[in-house]
mmCIF file of C-alpha atoms in Angstrom:
data_model
loop_
_atom_site.group_PDB
_atom_site.id
_atom_site.type_symbol
_atom_site.label_atom_id
_atom_site.label_comp_id
_atom_site.label_asym_id
_atom_site.label_seq_id
_atom_site.Cartn_x
_atom_site.Cartn_y
_atom_site.Cartn_z
ATOM 1 C CA MET A 147 -27.702 47.085 6.232
ATOM 2 C CA ASN A 148 -30.278 45.682 8.961
ATOM 3 C CA GLY A 149 -31.461 47.059 12.971
ATOM 4 C CA ASP A 150 -31.688 49.978 15.592
ATOM 5 C CA LYS A 151 -30.959 50.821 19.222
ATOM 6 C CA ALA A 152 -34.058 49.261 20.283
ATOM 7 C CA MET A 153 -33.273 45.816 17.494
ATOM 8 C CA ALA A 154 -29.624 45.220 18.339
ATOM 9 C CA ARG A 155 -29.700 45.651 21.873
ATOM 10 C CA ALA A 156 -33.045 43.263 21.935
ATOM 11 C CA VAL A 157 -30.594 40.005 20.356
ATOM 12 C CA CYS A 158 -27.538 41.016 21.572
ATOM 13 C CA GLU A 159 -28.897 41.029 24.817
ATOM 14 C CA ASN A 160 -30.778 37.645 24.468
ATOM 15 C CA ILE A 161 -26.881 36.792 22.327
ATOM 16 C CA VAL A 162 -25.315 36.959 25.715
ATOM 17 C CA ALA A 163 -27.909 35.483 28.213
ATOM 18 C CA GLY A 164 -28.549 32.468 25.595
ATOM 19 C CA ALA A 165 -24.792 31.633 25.490
ATOM 20 C CA ARG A 166 -23.809 31.919 29.046
ATOM 21 C CA ASN A 167 -26.663 29.211 29.955
ATOM 22 C CA ARG A 168 -25.463 27.123 27.417
ATOM 23 C CA GLY A 169 -21.979 26.578 28.711
ATOM 24 C CA GLY A 170 -20.494 30.608 27.869
ATOM 25 C CA ASN A 171 -18.990 32.400 30.219
ATOM 26 C CA ASP A 172 -17.529 35.561 30.513
ATOM 27 C CA SER A 173 -14.454 34.727 32.641
ATOM 28 C CA ASP A 174 -13.036 31.354 30.398
ATOM 29 C CA ASN A 175 -14.451 30.632 27.618
ATOM 30 C CA THR A 176 -12.755 27.554 27.140
ATOM 31 C CA GLY A 177 -14.356 24.914 25.462
ATOM 32 C CA ASN A 178 -17.013 26.658 24.032
ATOM 33 C CA PRO A 179 -17.830 28.528 20.657
ATOM 34 C CA ASP A 180 -15.903 31.826 19.690
ATOM 35 C CA ILE A 181 -19.051 34.165 19.058
ATOM 36 C CA LEU A 182 -18.235 37.624 16.862
ATOM 37 C CA VAL A 183 -20.754 40.073 16.716
ATOM 38 C CA CYS A 184 -20.534 42.245 13.822
ATOM 39 C CA PRO A 185 -23.038 45.007 13.427
ATOM 40 C CA PRO A 186 -23.883 47.929 10.951
ATOM 41 C CA PHE A 187 -21.125 50.660 11.538
ATOM 42 C CA THR A 188 -23.593 53.573 13.942
ATOM 43 C CA LEU A 189 -24.808 50.072 16.506
ATOM 44 C CA LEU A 190 -20.421 49.546 16.974
ATOM 45 C CA SER A 191 -20.766 51.523 20.288
ATOM 46 C CA THR A 192 -24.701 49.920 21.510
ATOM 47 C CA VAL A 193 -23.610 46.608 20.686
ATOM 48 C CA ASP A 194 -19.854 46.855 22.283
ATOM 49 C CA SER A 195 -21.764 48.325 25.742
ATOM 50 C CA ILE A 196 -23.573 45.324 26.220
ATOM 51 C CA ILE A 197 -21.306 42.412 24.915
ATOM 52 C CA ARG A 198 -17.981 44.512 26.814
ATOM 53 C CA ASP A 199 -18.013 41.581 29.790
ATOM 54 C CA SER A 200 -19.599 39.000 28.406
ATOM 55 C CA ALA A 201 -17.469 35.924 26.138
ATOM 56 C CA CYS A 202 -18.684 37.394 22.457
ATOM 57 C CA GLN A 203 -16.615 39.757 20.917
ATOM 58 C CA LEU A 204 -17.038 43.328 18.594
ATOM 59 C CA GLY A 205 -16.468 43.643 14.727
ATOM 60 C CA ALA A 206 -16.815 45.307 12.057
ATOM 61 C CA GLN A 207 -18.716 44.888 8.530
ATOM 62 C CA ASP A 208 -16.247 47.206 6.360
ATOM 63 C CA MET A 209 -12.990 49.756 6.933
ATOM 64 C CA ALA A 210 -10.979 51.597 5.067
ATOM 65 C CA ALA A 211 -7.456 50.798 3.495
ATOM 66 C CA ASN A 212 -6.352 54.110 4.800
ATOM 67 C CA SER A 213 -5.822 55.292 8.872
ATOM 68 C CA ASN A 214 -6.931 58.041 8.399
ATOM 69 C CA GLY A 215 -7.279 61.710 6.329
ATOM 70 C CA ALA A 216 -9.918 63.293 3.374
ATOM 71 C CA PHE A 217 -11.718 59.878 2.928
ATOM 72 C CA THR A 218 -15.278 61.911 3.584
ATOM 73 C CA GLY A 219 -18.090 59.173 4.312
ATOM 74 C CA GLN A 220 -15.071 56.060 4.895
ATOM 75 C CA VAL A 221 -14.237 54.136 8.466
ATOM 76 C CA SER A 222 -11.045 53.755 9.856
ATOM 77 C CA SER A 223 -9.331 49.881 10.954
ATOM 78 C CA THR A 224 -8.134 53.228 14.401
ATOM 79 C CA MET A 225 -11.956 53.966 14.994
ATOM 80 C CA LEU A 226 -13.194 49.957 15.216
ATOM 81 C CA LEU A 227 -10.398 50.583 17.556
ATOM 82 C CA ASP A 228 -11.748 53.554 19.502
ATOM 83 C CA CYS A 229 -15.035 51.623 19.691
ATOM 84 C CA GLY A 230 -13.929 48.225 20.863
ATOM 85 C CA CYS A 231 -14.073 46.139 17.985
ATOM 86 C CA SER A 232 -11.145 43.141 18.091
ATOM 87 C CA HIS A 233 -12.729 42.142 13.672
ATOM 88 C CA VAL A 234 -13.116 43.204 10.883
ATOM 89 C CA ILE A 235 -15.130 41.611 7.791
ATOM 90 C CA LEU A 236 -13.552 42.760 4.476
ATOM 91 C CA GLY A 237 -14.576 41.795 0.915
ATOM 92 C CA HIS A 238 -17.966 40.090 1.662
ATOM 93 C CA SER A 239 -19.781 39.349 -1.966
ATOM 94 C CA GLU A 240 -22.084 42.546 -1.557
ATOM 95 C CA ARG A 241 -18.268 44.506 -1.002
ATOM 96 C CA ARG A 242 -17.242 43.603 -3.781
ATOM 97 C CA THR A 243 -20.229 43.070 -6.680
ATOM 98 C CA LEU A 244 -22.042 46.127 -5.448
ATOM 99 C CA CYS A 245 -19.878 47.542 -4.612
ATOM 100 C CA GLY A 246 -16.919 47.434 -7.312
ATOM 101 C CA GLU A 247 -13.868 45.900 -4.791
ATOM 102 C CA SER A 248 -11.719 44.275 -6.253
ATOM 103 C CA ASP A 249 -8.998 42.086 -4.913
ATOM 104 C CA GLN A 250 -6.614 43.794 -4.385
ATOM 105 C CA MET A 251 -8.998 46.223 -2.803
ATOM 106 C CA VAL A 252 -9.695 44.084 -0.336
ATOM 107 C CA ALA A 253 -5.816 43.106 -0.110
ATOM 108 C CA ASP A 254 -5.092 46.312 0.577
ATOM 109 C CA LYS A 255 -7.627 46.542 3.782
ATOM 110 C CA ALA A 256 -6.177 43.609 5.104
ATOM 111 C CA GLY A 257 -2.880 44.918 5.077
ATOM 112 C CA ARG A 258 -3.882 47.898 6.920
ATOM 113 C CA ALA A 259 -6.226 45.939 9.452
ATOM 114 C CA VAL A 260 -3.292 42.964 10.418
ATOM 115 C CA ALA A 261 -1.168 46.072 10.997
ATOM 116 C CA ASP A 262 -3.088 48.096 13.735
ATOM 117 C CA GLY A 263 -3.681 44.528 15.591
ATOM 118 C CA LEU A 264 -7.486 44.161 13.942
ATOM 119 C CA ILE A 265 -8.606 40.196 12.566
ATOM 120 C CA ALA A 266 -9.105 40.385 9.460
ATOM 121 C CA ILE A 267 -12.119 38.192 8.222
ATOM 122 C CA VAL A 268 -11.372 38.026 4.175
ATOM 123 C CA CYS A 269 -14.482 37.134 1.859
ATOM 124 C CA VAL A 270 -13.787 35.004 -0.373
ATOM 125 C CA GLY A 271 -16.321 32.681 -3.157
ATOM 126 C CA GLU A 272 -17.866 32.475 -7.003
ATOM 127 C CA THR A 273 -20.925 33.170 -8.690
ATOM 128 C CA ARG A 274 -22.932 30.904 -9.551
ATOM 129 C CA ALA A 275 -21.300 31.261 -13.389
ATOM 130 C CA GLU A 276 -18.232 30.368 -12.488
ATOM 131 C CA ARG A 277 -18.938 27.721 -10.473
ATOM 132 C CA GLU A 278 -21.834 26.201 -13.362
ATOM 133 C CA SER A 279 -17.784 26.968 -15.887
ATOM 134 C CA GLY A 280 -16.301 25.442 -13.468
ATOM 135 C CA ALA A 281 -14.118 28.215 -12.201
ATOM 136 C CA THR A 282 -14.581 28.077 -8.796
ATOM 137 C CA GLY A 283 -11.190 27.186 -8.121
ATOM 138 C CA GLN A 284 -9.760 30.007 -10.201
ATOM 139 C CA VAL A 285 -11.744 32.510 -8.424
ATOM 140 C CA VAL A 286 -11.139 32.269 -5.145
ATOM 141 C CA GLN A 287 -6.859 30.834 -5.214
ATOM 142 C CA ARG A 288 -6.932 34.280 -6.627
ATOM 143 C CA GLN A 289 -8.691 36.275 -4.177
ATOM 144 C CA ILE A 290 -6.447 34.861 -1.289
ATOM 145 C CA GLN A 291 -3.542 34.606 -3.743
ATOM 146 C CA THR A 292 -3.418 38.597 -3.912
ATOM 147 C CA VAL A 293 -3.740 38.982 -0.050
ATOM 148 C CA ILE A 294 -0.786 36.639 0.619
ATOM 149 C CA ASP A 295 1.230 38.387 -2.525
ATOM 150 C CA THR A 296 0.022 41.836 -1.121
ATOM 151 C CA VAL A 297 0.588 40.950 3.029
ATOM 152 C CA GLY A 298 3.096 38.003 3.077
ATOM 153 C CA ILE A 299 1.545 34.539 4.635
ATOM 154 C CA GLU A 300 2.897 35.364 7.851
ATOM 155 C CA GLN A 301 0.326 37.320 7.727
ATOM 156 C CA PHE A 302 -2.303 34.928 7.600
ATOM 157 C CA LYS A 303 -1.969 34.077 11.811
ATOM 158 C CA ASP A 304 -4.292 37.722 12.218
ATOM 159 C CA ILE A 305 -6.485 36.553 8.470
ATOM 160 C CA VAL A 306 -10.055 34.483 9.134
ATOM 161 C CA ILE A 307 -11.056 33.406 5.458
ATOM 162 C CA ALA A 308 -14.558 32.970 4.917
ATOM 163 C CA TYR A 309 -15.673 30.938 1.629
ATOM 164 C CA GLU A 310 -19.043 32.398 0.718
ATOM 165 C CA PRO A 311 -20.003 31.060 -2.126
ATOM 166 C CA VAL A 312 -21.569 33.866 -4.166
ATOM 167 C CA TRP A 313 -24.835 31.754 -6.001
ATOM 168 C CA ALA A 314 -25.480 30.402 -2.215
ATOM 169 C CA ILE A 315 -26.012 34.118 -0.698
ATOM 170 C CA GLY A 316 -29.440 35.363 0.813
ATOM 171 C CA THR A 317 -30.934 32.664 -2.338
ATOM 172 C CA GLY A 318 -31.621 30.121 0.580
ATOM 173 C CA LEU A 319 -30.095 27.573 -1.862
ATOM 174 C CA SER A 320 -26.219 26.167 0.217
ATOM 175 C CA ALA A 321 -23.325 23.951 -1.004
ATOM 176 C CA THR A 322 -23.585 20.777 -0.079
ATOM 177 C CA PRO A 323 -21.008 19.524 2.751
ATOM 178 C CA GLU A 324 -18.884 17.883 0.485
ATOM 179 C CA GLN A 325 -19.155 20.847 -2.240
ATOM 180 C CA ALA A 326 -18.037 23.367 0.911
ATOM 181 C CA ARG A 327 -15.895 20.514 1.957
ATOM 182 C CA GLN A 328 -13.336 20.684 -1.326
ATOM 183 C CA VAL A 329 -13.153 24.316 -1.587
ATOM 184 C CA HIS A 330 -12.135 24.664 1.733
ATOM 185 C CA GLN A 331 -9.583 21.970 1.693
ATOM 186 C CA LEU A 332 -8.393 23.765 -2.029
ATOM 187 C CA ILE A 333 -7.916 26.852 0.671
ATOM 188 C CA ARG A 334 -5.711 25.448 2.905
ATOM 189 C CA ARG A 335 -3.539 23.704 0.410
ATOM 190 C CA GLN A 336 -2.757 26.640 -1.381
ATOM 191 C CA LEU A 337 -2.499 28.214 1.509
ATOM 192 C CA ALA A 338 0.242 25.379 2.834
ATOM 193 C CA ARG A 339 2.086 25.598 -0.049
ATOM 194 C CA HIS A 340 4.054 29.143 1.431
ATOM 195 C CA ASP A 341 3.424 28.059 5.236
ATOM 196 C CA ALA A 342 1.978 24.979 6.800
ATOM 197 C CA GLY A 343 2.596 25.573 9.686
ATOM 198 C CA ILE A 344 0.008 28.686 8.995
ATOM 199 C CA ALA A 345 -2.278 26.787 7.102
ATOM 200 C CA GLU A 346 -2.113 25.005 9.642
ATOM 201 C CA GLY A 347 -3.330 27.040 12.165
ATOM 202 C CA CYS A 348 -5.569 29.767 10.285
ATOM 203 C CA ARG A 349 -9.778 29.027 10.184
ATOM 204 C CA ILE A 350 -11.660 28.959 7.358
ATOM 205 C CA LEU A 351 -15.652 29.875 8.070
ATOM 206 C CA TYR A 352 -18.783 28.658 6.364
ATOM 207 C CA GLY A 353 -20.506 31.682 4.886
ATOM 208 C CA GLY A 354 -23.304 30.653 2.067
ATOM 209 C CA SER A 355 -27.031 30.603 4.183
ATOM 210 C CA MET A 356 -26.341 28.392 7.251
ATOM 211 C CA LYS A 357 -28.611 27.823 8.661
ATOM 212 C CA PRO A 358 -30.017 26.142 12.650
ATOM 213 C CA ASP A 359 -30.748 23.348 10.693
ATOM 214 C CA ASN A 360 -27.986 22.426 8.071
ATOM 215 C CA ALA A 361 -24.950 23.623 10.649
ATOM 216 C CA GLY A 362 -23.964 20.597 12.347
ATOM 217 C CA GLU A 363 -23.652 18.890 9.225
ATOM 218 C CA LEU A 364 -21.774 21.396 7.486
ATOM 219 C CA LEU A 365 -19.786 21.906 10.532
ATOM 220 C CA ALA A 366 -18.627 18.147 10.634
ATOM 221 C CA LYS A 367 -17.126 18.222 8.033
ATOM 222 C CA PRO A 368 -12.672 19.164 7.310
ATOM 223 C CA ASP A 369 -11.314 21.687 7.110
ATOM 224 C CA ILE A 370 -14.425 23.485 7.948
ATOM 225 C CA ASP A 371 -13.942 26.025 11.414
ATOM 226 C CA GLY A 372 -16.778 28.111 11.858
ATOM 227 C CA GLY A 373 -19.518 29.886 10.170
ATOM 228 C CA LEU A 374 -20.520 33.335 8.544
ATOM 229 C CA ILE A 375 -23.653 34.265 9.259
ATOM 230 C CA GLY A 376 -26.097 36.301 7.131
ATOM 231 C CA GLY A 377 -29.878 36.032 7.710
ATOM 232 C CA ALA A 378 -30.207 33.504 10.625
ATOM 233 C CA SER A 379 -27.653 36.279 12.642
ATOM 234 C CA LEU A 380 -31.203 38.574 13.052
ATOM 235 C CA LYS A 381 -32.425 35.915 15.349
ATOM 236 C CA ALA A 382 -30.743 34.794 18.418
ATOM 237 C CA GLU A 383 -32.350 32.178 19.077
ATOM 238 C CA ASP A 384 -31.203 30.696 15.517
ATOM 239 C CA PHE A 385 -27.389 32.121 15.739
ATOM 240 C CA LEU A 386 -27.079 30.419 18.895
ATOM 241 C CA GLY A 387 -29.128 26.977 17.529
ATOM 242 C CA ILE A 388 -25.839 27.873 15.439
ATOM 243 C CA CYS A 389 -23.029 28.073 17.194
ATOM 244 C CA PHE A 390 -24.465 25.616 20.246
ATOM 245 C CA GLY A 391 -25.864 23.002 18.318
ATOM 246 C CA GLY A 392 -23.764 22.589 14.951
ATOM 247 C CA LEU A 393 -19.454 23.820 16.738
ATOM 248 C CA THR A 394 -17.385 22.265 18.071
ATOM 249 C CA GLN A 395 -15.503 22.935 21.309
ATOM 250 C CA THR A 396 -13.107 23.879 18.284
ATOM 251 C CA LYS A 397 -14.446 26.077 16.075
ATOM 252 C CA SER A 398 -15.783 29.208 15.232
ATOM 253 C CA GLN A 399 -18.583 31.763 14.709
ATOM 254 C CA THR A 400 -19.163 34.397 13.814
ATOM 255 C CA GLN A 401 -22.478 37.123 12.626
#
């Protein structure tokens, strides 16, 4: 929940220009990282007008599980598509902890998103207490299994998973590259038990305080396919530093 039109315009114009100057091509993004910008709902149209003809894509930070109806204050997948979105973030740790979203609620939203043509970025992750008690694997697998049971493994062709250790968000802490790799590997193995092809093709992003100075080491690890960036995305130069300093041509980047 950051920014206004002026801030969004300045940041996104710098991202578009920086991506173009560093190798991003408006018409052909082959060999460059995929860049996704996910502003607050009120700024979707502003950002869309800036990035529409660039290599960047547009996503939202949340959506309802219903397509329309008497749900005051909610935003639907069809509304997001109308704003130009191709992606939506679901189940972010702040939504789960501050808004009480359950595993099933997140899974229902994911089902609606992919059914209506959006790519769902489903966030999973453990709290500090859960990590210290050795429950990381149990928590993450439970969150993902609920989505699998609800939408079916075949729908994961349109789902991205973002692993965000809750204890590393906004704290300045970050999982070590090896800690992150272990969880990403666990996630891919879980998917592979249902469908090896889906597991191989599914993008798994890391979302725990990724910054320009640690992105390269994190993204060099197997099974870490990109980043879900928080604070570092508020400064275009930091965000671009992660995109083009840390990512190989096969990896993706989400703001």
